[in-house]
mmCIF file of C-alpha atoms and ligand atoms in Angstrom:
data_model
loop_
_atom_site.group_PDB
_atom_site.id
_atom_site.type_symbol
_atom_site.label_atom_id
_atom_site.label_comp_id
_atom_site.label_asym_id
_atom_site.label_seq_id
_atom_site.Cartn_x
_atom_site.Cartn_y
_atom_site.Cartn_z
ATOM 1 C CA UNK K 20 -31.974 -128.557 87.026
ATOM 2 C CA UNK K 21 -31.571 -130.596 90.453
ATOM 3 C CA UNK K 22 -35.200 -129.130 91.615
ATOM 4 C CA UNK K 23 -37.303 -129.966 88.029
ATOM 5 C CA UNK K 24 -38.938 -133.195 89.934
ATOM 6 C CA UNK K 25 -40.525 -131.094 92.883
ATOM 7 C CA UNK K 26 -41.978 -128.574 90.565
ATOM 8 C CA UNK K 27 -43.179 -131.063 87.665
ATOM 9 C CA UNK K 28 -44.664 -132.916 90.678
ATOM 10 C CA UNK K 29 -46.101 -129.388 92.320
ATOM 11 C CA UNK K 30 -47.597 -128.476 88.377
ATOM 12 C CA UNK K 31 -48.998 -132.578 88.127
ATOM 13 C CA UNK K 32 -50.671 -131.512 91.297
ATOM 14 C CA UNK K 33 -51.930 -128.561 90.757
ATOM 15 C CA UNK K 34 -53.509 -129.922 87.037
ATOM 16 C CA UNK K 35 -55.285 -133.104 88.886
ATOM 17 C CA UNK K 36 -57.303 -130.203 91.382
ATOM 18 C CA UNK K 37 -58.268 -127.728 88.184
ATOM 19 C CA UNK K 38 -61.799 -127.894 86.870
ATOM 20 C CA UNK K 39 -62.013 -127.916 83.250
ATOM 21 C CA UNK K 40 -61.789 -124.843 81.498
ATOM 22 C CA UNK K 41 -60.124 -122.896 84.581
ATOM 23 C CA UNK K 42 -57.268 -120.976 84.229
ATOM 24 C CA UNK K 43 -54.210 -121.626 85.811
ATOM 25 C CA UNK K 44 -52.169 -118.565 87.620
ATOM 26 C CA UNK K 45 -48.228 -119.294 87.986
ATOM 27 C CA UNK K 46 -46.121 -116.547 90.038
ATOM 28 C CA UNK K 47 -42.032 -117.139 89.987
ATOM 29 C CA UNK K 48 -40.920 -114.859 93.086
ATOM 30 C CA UNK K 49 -37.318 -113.738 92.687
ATOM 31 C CA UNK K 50 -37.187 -114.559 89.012
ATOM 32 C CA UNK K 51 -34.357 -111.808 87.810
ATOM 33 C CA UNK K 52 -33.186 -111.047 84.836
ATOM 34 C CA UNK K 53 -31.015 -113.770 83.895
ATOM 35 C CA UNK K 54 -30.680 -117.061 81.413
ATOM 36 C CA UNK K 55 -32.468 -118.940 84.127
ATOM 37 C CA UNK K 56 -35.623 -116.855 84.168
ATOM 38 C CA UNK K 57 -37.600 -117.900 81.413
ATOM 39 C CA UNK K 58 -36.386 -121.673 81.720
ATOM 40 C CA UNK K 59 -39.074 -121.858 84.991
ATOM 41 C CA UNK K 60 -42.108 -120.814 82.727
ATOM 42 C CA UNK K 61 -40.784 -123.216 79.788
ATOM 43 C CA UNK K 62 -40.373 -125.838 82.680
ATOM 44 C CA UNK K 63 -43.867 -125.672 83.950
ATOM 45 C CA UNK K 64 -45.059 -125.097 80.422
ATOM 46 C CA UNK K 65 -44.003 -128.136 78.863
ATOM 47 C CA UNK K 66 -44.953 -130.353 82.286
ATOM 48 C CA UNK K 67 -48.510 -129.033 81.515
ATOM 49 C CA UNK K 68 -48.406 -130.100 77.583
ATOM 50 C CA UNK K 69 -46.495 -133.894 78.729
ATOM 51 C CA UNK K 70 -50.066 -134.040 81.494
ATOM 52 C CA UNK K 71 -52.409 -132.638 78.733
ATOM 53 C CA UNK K 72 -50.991 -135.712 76.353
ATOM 54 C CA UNK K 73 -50.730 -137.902 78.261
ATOM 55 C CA UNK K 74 -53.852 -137.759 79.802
ATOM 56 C CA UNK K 75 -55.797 -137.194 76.434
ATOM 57 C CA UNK K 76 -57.167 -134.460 77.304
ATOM 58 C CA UNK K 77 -56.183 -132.345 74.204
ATOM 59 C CA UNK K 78 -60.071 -130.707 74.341
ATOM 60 C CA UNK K 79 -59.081 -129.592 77.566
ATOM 61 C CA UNK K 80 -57.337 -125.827 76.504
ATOM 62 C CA UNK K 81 -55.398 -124.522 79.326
ATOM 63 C CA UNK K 82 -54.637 -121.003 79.759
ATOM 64 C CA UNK K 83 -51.627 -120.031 81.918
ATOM 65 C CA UNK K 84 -51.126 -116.925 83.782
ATOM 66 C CA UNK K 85 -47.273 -116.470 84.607
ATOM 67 C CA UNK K 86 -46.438 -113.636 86.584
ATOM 68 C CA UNK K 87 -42.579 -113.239 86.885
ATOM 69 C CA UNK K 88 -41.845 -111.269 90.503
ATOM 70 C CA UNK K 89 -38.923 -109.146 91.262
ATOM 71 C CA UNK K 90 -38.081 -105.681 93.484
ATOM 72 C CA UNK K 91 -38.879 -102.766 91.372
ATOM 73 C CA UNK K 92 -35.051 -102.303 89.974
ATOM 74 C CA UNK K 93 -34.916 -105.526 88.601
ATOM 75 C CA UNK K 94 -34.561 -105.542 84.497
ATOM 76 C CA UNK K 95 -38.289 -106.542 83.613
ATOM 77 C CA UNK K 96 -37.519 -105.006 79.876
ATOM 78 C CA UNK K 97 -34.564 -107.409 79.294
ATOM 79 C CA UNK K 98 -37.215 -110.220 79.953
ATOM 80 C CA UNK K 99 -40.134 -108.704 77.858
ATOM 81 C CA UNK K 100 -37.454 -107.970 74.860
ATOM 82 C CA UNK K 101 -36.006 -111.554 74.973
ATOM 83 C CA UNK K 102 -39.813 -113.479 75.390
ATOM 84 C CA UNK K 103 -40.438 -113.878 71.617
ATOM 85 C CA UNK K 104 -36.686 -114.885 71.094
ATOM 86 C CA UNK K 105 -36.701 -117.149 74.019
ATOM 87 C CA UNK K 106 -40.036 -118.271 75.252
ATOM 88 C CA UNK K 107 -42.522 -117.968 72.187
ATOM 89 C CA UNK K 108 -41.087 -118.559 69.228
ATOM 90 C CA UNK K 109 -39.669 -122.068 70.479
ATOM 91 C CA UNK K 110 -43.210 -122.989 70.806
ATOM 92 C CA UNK K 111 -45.679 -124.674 68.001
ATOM 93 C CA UNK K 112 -48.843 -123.372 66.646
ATOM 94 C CA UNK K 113 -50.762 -125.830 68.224
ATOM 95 C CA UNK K 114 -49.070 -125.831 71.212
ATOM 96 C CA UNK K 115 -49.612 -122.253 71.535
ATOM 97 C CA UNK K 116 -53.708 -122.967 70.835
ATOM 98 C CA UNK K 117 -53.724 -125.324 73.571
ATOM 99 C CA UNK K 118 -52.043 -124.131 75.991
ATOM 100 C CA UNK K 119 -51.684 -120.499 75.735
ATOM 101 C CA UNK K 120 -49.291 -118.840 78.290
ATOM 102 C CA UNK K 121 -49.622 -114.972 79.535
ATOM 103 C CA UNK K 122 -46.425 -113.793 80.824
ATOM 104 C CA UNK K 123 -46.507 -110.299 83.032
ATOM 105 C CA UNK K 124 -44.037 -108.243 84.995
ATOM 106 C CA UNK K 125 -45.120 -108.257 88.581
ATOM 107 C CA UNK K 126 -42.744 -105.661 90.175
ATOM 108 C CA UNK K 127 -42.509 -105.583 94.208
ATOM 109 C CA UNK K 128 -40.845 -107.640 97.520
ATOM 110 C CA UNK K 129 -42.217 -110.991 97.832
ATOM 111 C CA UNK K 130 -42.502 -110.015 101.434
ATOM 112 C CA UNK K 131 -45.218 -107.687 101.067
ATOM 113 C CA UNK K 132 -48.864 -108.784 99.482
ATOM 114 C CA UNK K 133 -48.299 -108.689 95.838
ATOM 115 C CA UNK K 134 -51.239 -110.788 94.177
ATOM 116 C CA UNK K 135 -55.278 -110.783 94.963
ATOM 117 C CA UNK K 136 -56.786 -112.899 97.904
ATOM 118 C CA UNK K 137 -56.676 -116.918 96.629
ATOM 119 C CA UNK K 138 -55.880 -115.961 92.936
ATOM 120 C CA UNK K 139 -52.830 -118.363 92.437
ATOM 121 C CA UNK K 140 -52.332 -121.920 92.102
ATOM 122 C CA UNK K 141 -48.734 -122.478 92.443
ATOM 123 C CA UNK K 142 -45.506 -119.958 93.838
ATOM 124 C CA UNK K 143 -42.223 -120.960 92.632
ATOM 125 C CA UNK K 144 -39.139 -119.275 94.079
ATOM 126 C CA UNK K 145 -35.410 -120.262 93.004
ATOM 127 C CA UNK K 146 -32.658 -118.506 95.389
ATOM 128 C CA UNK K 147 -34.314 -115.198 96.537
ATOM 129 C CA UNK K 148 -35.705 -116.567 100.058
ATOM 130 C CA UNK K 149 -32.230 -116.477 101.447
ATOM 131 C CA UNK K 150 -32.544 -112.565 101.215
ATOM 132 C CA UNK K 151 -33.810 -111.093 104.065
ATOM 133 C CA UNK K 152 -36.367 -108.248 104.212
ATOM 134 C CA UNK K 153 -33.635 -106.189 105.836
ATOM 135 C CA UNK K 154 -30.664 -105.932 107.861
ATOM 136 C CA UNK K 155 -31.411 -106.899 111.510
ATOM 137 C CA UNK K 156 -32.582 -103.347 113.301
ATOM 138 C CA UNK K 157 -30.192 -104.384 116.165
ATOM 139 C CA UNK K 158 -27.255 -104.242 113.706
ATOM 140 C CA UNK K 159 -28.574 -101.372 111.209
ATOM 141 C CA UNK K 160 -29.105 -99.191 114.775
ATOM 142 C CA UNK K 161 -25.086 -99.599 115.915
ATOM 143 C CA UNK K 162 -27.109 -101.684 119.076
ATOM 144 C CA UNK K 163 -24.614 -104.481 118.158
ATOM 145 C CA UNK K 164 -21.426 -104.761 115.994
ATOM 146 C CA UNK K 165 -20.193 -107.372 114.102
ATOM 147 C CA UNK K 166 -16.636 -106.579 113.762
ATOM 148 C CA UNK K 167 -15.536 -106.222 110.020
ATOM 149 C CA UNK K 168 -17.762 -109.417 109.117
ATOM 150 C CA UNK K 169 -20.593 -109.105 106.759
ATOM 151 C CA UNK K 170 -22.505 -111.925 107.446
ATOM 152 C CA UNK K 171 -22.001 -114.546 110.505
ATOM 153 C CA UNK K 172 -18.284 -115.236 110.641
ATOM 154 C CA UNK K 173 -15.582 -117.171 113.192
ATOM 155 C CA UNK K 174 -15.469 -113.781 115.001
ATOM 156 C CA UNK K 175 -19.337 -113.042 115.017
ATOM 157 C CA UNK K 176 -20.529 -112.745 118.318
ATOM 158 C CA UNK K 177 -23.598 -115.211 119.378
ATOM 159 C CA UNK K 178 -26.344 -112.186 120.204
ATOM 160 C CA UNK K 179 -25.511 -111.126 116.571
ATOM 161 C CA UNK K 180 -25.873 -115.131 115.196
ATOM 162 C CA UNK K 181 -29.065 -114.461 117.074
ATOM 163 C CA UNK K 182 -30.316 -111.560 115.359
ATOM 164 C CA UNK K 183 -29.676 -112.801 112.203
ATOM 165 C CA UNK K 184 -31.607 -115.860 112.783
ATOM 166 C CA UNK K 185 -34.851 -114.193 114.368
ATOM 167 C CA UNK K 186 -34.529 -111.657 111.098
ATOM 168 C CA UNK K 187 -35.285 -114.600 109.107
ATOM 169 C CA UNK K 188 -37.883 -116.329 111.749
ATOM 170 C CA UNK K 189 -40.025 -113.318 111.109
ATOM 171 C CA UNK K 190 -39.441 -112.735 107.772
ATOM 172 C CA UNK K 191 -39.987 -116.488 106.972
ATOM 173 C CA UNK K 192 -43.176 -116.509 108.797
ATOM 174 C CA UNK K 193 -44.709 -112.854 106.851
ATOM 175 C CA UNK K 194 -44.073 -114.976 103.518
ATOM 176 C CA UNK K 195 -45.495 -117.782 104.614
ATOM 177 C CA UNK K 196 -48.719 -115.826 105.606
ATOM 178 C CA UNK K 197 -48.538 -113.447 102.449
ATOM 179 C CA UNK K 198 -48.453 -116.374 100.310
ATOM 180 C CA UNK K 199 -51.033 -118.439 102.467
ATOM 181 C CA UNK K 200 -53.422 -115.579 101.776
ATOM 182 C CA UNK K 201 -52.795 -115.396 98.078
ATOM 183 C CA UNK K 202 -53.267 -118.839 97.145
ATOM 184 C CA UNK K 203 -56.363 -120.979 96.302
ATOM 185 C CA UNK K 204 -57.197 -123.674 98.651
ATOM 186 C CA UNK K 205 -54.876 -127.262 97.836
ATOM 187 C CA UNK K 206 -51.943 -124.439 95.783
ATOM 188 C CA UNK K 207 -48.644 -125.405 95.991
ATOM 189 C CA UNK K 208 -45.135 -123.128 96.506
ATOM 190 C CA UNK K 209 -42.031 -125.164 95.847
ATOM 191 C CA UNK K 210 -38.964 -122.897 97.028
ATOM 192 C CA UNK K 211 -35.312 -123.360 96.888
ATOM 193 C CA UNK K 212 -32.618 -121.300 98.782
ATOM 194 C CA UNK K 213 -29.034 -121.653 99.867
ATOM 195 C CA UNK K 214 -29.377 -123.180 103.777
ATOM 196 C CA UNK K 215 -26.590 -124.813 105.793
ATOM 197 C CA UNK K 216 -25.719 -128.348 106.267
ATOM 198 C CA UNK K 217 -25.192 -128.579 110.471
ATOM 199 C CA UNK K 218 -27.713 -126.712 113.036
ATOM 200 C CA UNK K 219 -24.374 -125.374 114.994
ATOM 201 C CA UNK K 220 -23.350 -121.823 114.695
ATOM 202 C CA UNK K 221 -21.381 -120.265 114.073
ATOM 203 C CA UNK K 222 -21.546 -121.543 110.773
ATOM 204 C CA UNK K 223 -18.066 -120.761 109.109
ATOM 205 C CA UNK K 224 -17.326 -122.962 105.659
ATOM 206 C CA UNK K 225 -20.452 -124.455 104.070
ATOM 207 C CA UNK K 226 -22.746 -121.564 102.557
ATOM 208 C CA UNK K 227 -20.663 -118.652 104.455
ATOM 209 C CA UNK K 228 -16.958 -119.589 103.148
ATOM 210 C CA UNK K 229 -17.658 -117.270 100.321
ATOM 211 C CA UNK K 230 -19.090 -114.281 102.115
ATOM 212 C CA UNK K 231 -15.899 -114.668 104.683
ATOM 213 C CA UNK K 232 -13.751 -114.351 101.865
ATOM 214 C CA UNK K 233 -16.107 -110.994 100.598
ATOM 215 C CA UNK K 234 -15.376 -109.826 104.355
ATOM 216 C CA UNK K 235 -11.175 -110.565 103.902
ATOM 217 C CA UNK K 236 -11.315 -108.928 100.279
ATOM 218 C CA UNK K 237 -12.970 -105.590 101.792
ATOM 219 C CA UNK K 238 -10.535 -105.485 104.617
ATOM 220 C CA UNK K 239 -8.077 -105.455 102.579
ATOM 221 C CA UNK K 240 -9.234 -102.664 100.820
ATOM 222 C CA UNK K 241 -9.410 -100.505 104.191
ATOM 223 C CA UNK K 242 -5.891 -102.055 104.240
ATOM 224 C CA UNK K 243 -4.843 -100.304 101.303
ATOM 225 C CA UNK K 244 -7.102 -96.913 102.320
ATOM 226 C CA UNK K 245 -9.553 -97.309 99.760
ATOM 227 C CA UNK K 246 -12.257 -98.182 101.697
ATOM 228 C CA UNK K 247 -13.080 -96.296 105.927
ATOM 229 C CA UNK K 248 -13.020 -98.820 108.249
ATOM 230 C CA UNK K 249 -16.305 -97.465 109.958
ATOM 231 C CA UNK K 250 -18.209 -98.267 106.217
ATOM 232 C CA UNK K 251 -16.700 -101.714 106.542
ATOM 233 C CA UNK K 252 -17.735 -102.213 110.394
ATOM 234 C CA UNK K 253 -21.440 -100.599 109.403
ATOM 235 C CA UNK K 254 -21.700 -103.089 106.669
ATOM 236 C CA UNK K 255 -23.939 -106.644 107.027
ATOM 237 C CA UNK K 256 -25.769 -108.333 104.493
ATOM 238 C CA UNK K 257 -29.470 -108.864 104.686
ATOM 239 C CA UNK K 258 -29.041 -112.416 104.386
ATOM 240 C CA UNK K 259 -29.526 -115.879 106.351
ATOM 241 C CA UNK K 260 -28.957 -119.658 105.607
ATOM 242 C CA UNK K 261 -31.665 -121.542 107.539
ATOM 243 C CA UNK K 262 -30.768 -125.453 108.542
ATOM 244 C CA UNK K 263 -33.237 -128.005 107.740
ATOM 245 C CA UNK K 264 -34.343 -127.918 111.341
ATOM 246 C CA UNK K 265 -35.284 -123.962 111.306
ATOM 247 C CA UNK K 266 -37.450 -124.253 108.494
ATOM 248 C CA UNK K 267 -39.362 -127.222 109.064
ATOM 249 C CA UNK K 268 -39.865 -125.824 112.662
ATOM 250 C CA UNK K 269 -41.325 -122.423 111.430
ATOM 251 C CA UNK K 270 -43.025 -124.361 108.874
ATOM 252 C CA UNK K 271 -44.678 -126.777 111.373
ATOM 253 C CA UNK K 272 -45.043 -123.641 113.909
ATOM 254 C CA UNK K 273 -47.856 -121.996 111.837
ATOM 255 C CA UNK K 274 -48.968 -125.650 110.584
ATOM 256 C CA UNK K 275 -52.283 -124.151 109.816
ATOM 257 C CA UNK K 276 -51.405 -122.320 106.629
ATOM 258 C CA UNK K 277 -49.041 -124.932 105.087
ATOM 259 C CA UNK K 278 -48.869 -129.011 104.792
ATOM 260 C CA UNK K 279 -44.901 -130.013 104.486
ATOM 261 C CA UNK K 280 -45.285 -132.390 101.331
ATOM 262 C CA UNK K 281 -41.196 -132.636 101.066
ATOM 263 C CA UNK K 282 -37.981 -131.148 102.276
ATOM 264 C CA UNK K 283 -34.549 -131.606 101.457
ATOM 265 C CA UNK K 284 -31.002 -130.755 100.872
ATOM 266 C CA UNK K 285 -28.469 -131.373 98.632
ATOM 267 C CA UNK K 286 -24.822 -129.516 97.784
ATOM 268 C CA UNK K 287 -23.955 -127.825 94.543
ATOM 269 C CA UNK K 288 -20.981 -126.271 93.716
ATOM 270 C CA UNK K 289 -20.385 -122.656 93.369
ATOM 271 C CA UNK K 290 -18.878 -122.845 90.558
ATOM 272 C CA UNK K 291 -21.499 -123.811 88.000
ATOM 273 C CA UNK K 292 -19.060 -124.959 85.213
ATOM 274 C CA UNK K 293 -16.706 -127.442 87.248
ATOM 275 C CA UNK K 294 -18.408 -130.512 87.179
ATOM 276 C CA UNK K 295 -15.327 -132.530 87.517
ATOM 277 C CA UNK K 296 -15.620 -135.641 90.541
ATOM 278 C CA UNK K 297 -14.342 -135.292 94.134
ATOM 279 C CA UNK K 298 -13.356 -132.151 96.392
ATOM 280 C CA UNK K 299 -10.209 -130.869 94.310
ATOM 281 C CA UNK K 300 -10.583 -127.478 92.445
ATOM 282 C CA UNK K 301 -8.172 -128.708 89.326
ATOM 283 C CA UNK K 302 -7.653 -124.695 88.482
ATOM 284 C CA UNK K 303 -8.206 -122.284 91.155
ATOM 285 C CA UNK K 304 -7.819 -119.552 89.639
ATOM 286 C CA UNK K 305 -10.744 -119.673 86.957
ATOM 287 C CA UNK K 306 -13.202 -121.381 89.406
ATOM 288 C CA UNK K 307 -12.718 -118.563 91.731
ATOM 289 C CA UNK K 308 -13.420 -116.173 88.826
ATOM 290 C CA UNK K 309 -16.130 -117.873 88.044
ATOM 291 C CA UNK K 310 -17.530 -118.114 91.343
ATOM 292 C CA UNK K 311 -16.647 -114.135 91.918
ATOM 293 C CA UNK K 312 -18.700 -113.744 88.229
ATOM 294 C CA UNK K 313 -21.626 -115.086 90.400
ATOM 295 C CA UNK K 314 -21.160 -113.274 93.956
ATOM 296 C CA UNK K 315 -21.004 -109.704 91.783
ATOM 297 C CA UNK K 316 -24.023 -110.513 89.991
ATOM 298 C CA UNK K 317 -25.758 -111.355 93.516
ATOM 299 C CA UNK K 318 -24.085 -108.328 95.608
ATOM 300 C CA UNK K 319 -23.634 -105.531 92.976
ATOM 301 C CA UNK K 320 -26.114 -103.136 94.194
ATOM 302 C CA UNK K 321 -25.742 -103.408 97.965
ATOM 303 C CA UNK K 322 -21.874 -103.009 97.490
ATOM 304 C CA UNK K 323 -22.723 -99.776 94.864
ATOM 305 C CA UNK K 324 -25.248 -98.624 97.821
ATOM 306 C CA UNK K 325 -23.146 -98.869 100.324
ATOM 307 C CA UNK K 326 -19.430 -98.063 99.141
ATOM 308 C CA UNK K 327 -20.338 -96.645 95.791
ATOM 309 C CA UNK K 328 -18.945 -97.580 92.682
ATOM 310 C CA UNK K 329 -15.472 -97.011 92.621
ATOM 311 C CA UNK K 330 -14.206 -99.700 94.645
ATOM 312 C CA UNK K 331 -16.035 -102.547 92.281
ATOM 313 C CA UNK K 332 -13.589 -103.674 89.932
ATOM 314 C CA UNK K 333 -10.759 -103.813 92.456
ATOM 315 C CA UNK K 334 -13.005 -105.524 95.269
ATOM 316 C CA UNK K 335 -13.524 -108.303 92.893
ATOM 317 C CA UNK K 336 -10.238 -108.879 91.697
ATOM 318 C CA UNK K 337 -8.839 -109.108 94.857
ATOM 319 C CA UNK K 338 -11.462 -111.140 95.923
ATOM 320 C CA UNK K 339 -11.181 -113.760 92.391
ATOM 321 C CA UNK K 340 -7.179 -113.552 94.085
ATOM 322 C CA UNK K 341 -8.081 -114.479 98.105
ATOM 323 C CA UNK K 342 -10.701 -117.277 97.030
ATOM 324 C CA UNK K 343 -8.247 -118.535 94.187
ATOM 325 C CA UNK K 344 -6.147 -119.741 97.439
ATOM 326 C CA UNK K 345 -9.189 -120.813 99.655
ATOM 327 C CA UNK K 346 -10.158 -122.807 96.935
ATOM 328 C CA UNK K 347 -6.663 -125.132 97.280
ATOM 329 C CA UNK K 348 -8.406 -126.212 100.583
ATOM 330 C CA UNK K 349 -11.297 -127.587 98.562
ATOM 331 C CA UNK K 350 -14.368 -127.031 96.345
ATOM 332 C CA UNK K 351 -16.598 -123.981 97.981
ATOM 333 C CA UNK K 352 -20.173 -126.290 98.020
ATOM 334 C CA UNK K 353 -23.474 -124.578 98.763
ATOM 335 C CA UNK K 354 -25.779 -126.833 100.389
ATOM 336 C CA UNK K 355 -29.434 -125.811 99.133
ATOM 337 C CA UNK K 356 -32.560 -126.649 100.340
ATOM 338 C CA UNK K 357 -35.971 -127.388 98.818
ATOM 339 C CA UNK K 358 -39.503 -127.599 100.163
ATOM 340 C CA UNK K 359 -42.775 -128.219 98.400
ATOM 341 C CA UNK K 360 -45.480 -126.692 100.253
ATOM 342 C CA UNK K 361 -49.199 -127.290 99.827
ATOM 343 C CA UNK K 362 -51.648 -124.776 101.610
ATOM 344 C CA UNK K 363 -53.723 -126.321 104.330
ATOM 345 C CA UNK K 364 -57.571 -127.188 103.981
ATOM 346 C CA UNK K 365 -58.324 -126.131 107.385
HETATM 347 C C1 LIG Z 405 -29.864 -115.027 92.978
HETATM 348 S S1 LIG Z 405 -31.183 -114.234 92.170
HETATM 349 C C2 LIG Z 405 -32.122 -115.660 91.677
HETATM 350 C C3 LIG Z 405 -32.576 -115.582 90.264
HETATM 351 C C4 LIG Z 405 -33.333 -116.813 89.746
HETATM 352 N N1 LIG Z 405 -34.542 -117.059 90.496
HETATM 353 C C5 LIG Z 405 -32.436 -118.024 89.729
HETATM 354 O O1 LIG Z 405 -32.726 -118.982 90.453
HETATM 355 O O2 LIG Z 405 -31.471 -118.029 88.978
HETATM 356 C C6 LIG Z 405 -32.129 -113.590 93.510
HETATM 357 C C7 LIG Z 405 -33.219 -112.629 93.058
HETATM 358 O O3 LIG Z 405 -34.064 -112.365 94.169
HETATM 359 C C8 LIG Z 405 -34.477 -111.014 94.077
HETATM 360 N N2 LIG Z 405 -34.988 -110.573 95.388
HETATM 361 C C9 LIG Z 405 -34.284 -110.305 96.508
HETATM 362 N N3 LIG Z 405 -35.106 -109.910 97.483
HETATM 363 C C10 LIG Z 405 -36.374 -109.923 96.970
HETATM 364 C C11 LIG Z 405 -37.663 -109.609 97.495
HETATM 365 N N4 LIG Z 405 -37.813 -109.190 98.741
HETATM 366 N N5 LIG Z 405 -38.723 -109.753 96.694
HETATM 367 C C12 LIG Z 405 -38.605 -110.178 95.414
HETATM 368 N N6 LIG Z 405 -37.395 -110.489 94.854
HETATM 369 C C13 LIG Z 405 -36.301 -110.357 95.625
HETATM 370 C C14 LIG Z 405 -33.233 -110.301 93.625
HETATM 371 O O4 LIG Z 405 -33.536 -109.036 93.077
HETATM 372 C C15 LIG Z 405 -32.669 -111.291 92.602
HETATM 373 O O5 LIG Z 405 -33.119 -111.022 91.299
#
C-alpha cells in the first residue's frame, strides 16, 4: 500500500514515546467492512513486532488496543466472523504472547466524540475523510440548486463550489478538535483521502470525472422516465476533495492542536487492477466495470436512500456503458492525499 511508510513511521513514533509496560490504543476511523480492513491492524501489528526485534526489547510485552470505527450500519459482524480466519490465526504463539492485540467494534461518525479524553495514541483513517458530515444546509434547504449535478460539475455554479468547500472547512476543523481531544499528548493521526490536484474550481476531471459521469448516468435515467427529474435536481453528495492548499491551511489555522509532520499527494488509478504504464485504458470496457464495482460499493446506500432500490442495477450498467467511452479519453486517476499529524505540546 502507497501510504505503509507514513503509518510504520507514525507506529515507530508512537513506540519511541511509550513507557514500558503501557498499553498502546490504535483507532482505524472509516475502516468498513472490506478486504482492506483488517490489513491496517496486521500493518501496524507487524511494524510493532519488526521495532520490538529489532530493538531487543522482547521483555518488553506490548498490548494493543485496536478499535475499528465505522457509522452504525456498517457490517461490524462480517469483521468479528472473519478475525480468527484473517487476523489471528496468521499469527504465532509467541507472537501472540508478546504482543497481544484486542480488536473491538467502535460503532459511530468520526465527527462526533467517539473515544475517552487523551486515551489514544495513534488515529488512522484510509478514504472516509472525503465524506462530509452532511449535505451543505444551503443545498439540502432548496436555498441553492445545483442543476442535475451531484457533486461540483462544469455547470455548478460558484456560491454552490462555495458551499461545498466551507461544508468541509467546518467539518475538517470538528475532526480535528474531536481527535485533538481524544489523543494523548505527542499521538499521531495519519489520514488519507481522495483531494484534487489544482486549487482552481471548478474542478471537472481529476477526482470528479467519475461522479460527472454518476450525474450523466442518472440523467439518463430521468431520460428514459425511470427516475423524476426533481429527485435528480434534489440530489448532492455529501462529499468534498480538498487541494493540498485547503488542508494545510485549516491545518495550520488551528496550529495549536496539530504539528504538520508531512503532507502529500500522489495519483492512483481507479481502477485497482490496471496497472499497465502510461494514460491508455487498453480495455474500456472492463476497467469501467471495475471502476463502477468500486463507485457502487462507495454510493450504494445514499443512491438506495434517496431513489430506492429499483433503479440500482440499471444505474450501474448504464453507468459501466457512459464511463466505458470516457475512459477512451484516458485513465480516470484519483489524486489522494496524505498527512501525518502529531498533536501539539502546547
Ligand atoms: C471508501 S470506504 C474506506 C474503507 C477503508 N478504510 C479503505 O481504505 O479501504 C469509506 C468508509 O467510511 C465510512 N464513513 C463515512 N462517513 C463516516 C463517518 N462520519 N464516520 C465514520 N465512518 C464513516 C463509510 O461507512 C465507509 O465504510
Amino acid at each position: 500500500m502507497e501510504t505503509w511508510p507514513e503509518l510504520q513511521e507514525a507506529v515507530t513514533e508512537v513506540l519511541n514515546s511509550l513507557s514500558p509496560g503501557s498499553p498502546m490504543v490504535t483507532a482505524d476511523l472509516g475502516c468498513s467492512s472490506g478486504p482492506n480492513t483488517l490489513l491496517v491492524v496486521s500493518e501496524v501489528m507487524s511494524t510493532i513486532r519488526a521495532y520490538l526485534r529489532e530493538t531487543a526489547d522482547n521483555s518488553r510485552a506490548m498490548e494493543v488496543q485496536f478499535f475499528l470505527n465505522d457509522l452504525p450500519g456498517n457490517d461490524f459482524n462480517l469483521i468479528f466472523g472473519s478475525l480468527d480466519e484473517q487476523f489471528h490465526s496468521l499469527v504465532t504463539m509467541e507472537e501472540k504472547t508478546v504482543s497481544p492485540c484486542y480488536i473491538a467494534g467502535l460503532p459511530g461518525s468520526m465527527y462526533t466524540r467517539i473515544l475517552p479524553c487523551q486515551s489514544v495514541h495513534l488515529f488512522h483513517s484510509s478514504h472516509c475523510l472525503i465524506w462530509r458530515s452532511k449535505v451543505p444546509e444551503g443545498l439540502s434547504n432548496g436555498t441553492h440548486v445545483n442543476g442535475y449535478n451531484i457533486y461540483i460539475g462544469k455547470t455548478t455554479p460558484q456560491v454552490v463550489v462555495k458551499l461545498f468547500r466551507e461544508q468541509f472547512e467546518k467539518d475538517f476543523e470538528l475532526f480535528l478538535t474531536l481527535r485533538n481531544e481524544e489523543l494523548v499528548s505527542g499521538g499521531r493521526m495519519v489520514l488519507t483521502f481522495a483531494g484534487r490536484k489544482r486549487g482552481e474550481m471548478p474542478m471537472h476531471g481529476g477526482v470528479a470525472r467519475v461522479w460527472e459521469v454518476l450525474s450523466e448516468a442518472l440523467e439518463y435515467l430521468v431520460h428514459r422516465g425511470r427516475v423524476e427529474k426533481k429527485k435528480l435536481s434534489s440530489f448532492n453528495m455529501p462529499y468534498y476533495a480538498p487541494s493540498l492548499d485547503e488542508v494545510t491551511q485549516l491545518i495550520k489555522k488551528q496550529n495549536d492542536l496539530f504539528d504538520l509532520e508531512d503532507i502529500r499527494l500522489f495519483e492512483s488509478n481507479w481502477d485497482a487492477h490496471d496497472d499497465s504504464d502510461g494514460d491508455v485504458v487498453l480495455d474500456c470496457s472492463s476497467s469501467a466495470a471495475n471502476i463502477a464495482k468500486i463507485i457502487r460499493a462507495g454510493i450504494e446506500p445514499l443512491i438506495i436512500n434517496h431513489f430506492g432500490e429499483d433503479i440500482l442495477d440499471e444505474l450501474f450498467r448504464v453507468y459501466a456503458s457512459i464511463l466505458a467511452k470516457n475512459l477512451e479519453k484516458g485513465k480516470a486517476m484519483c489524486p489522494v492525499i496524505v498527512v501525518t499529524l502529531k498533536k501539539s505540546k502546547n
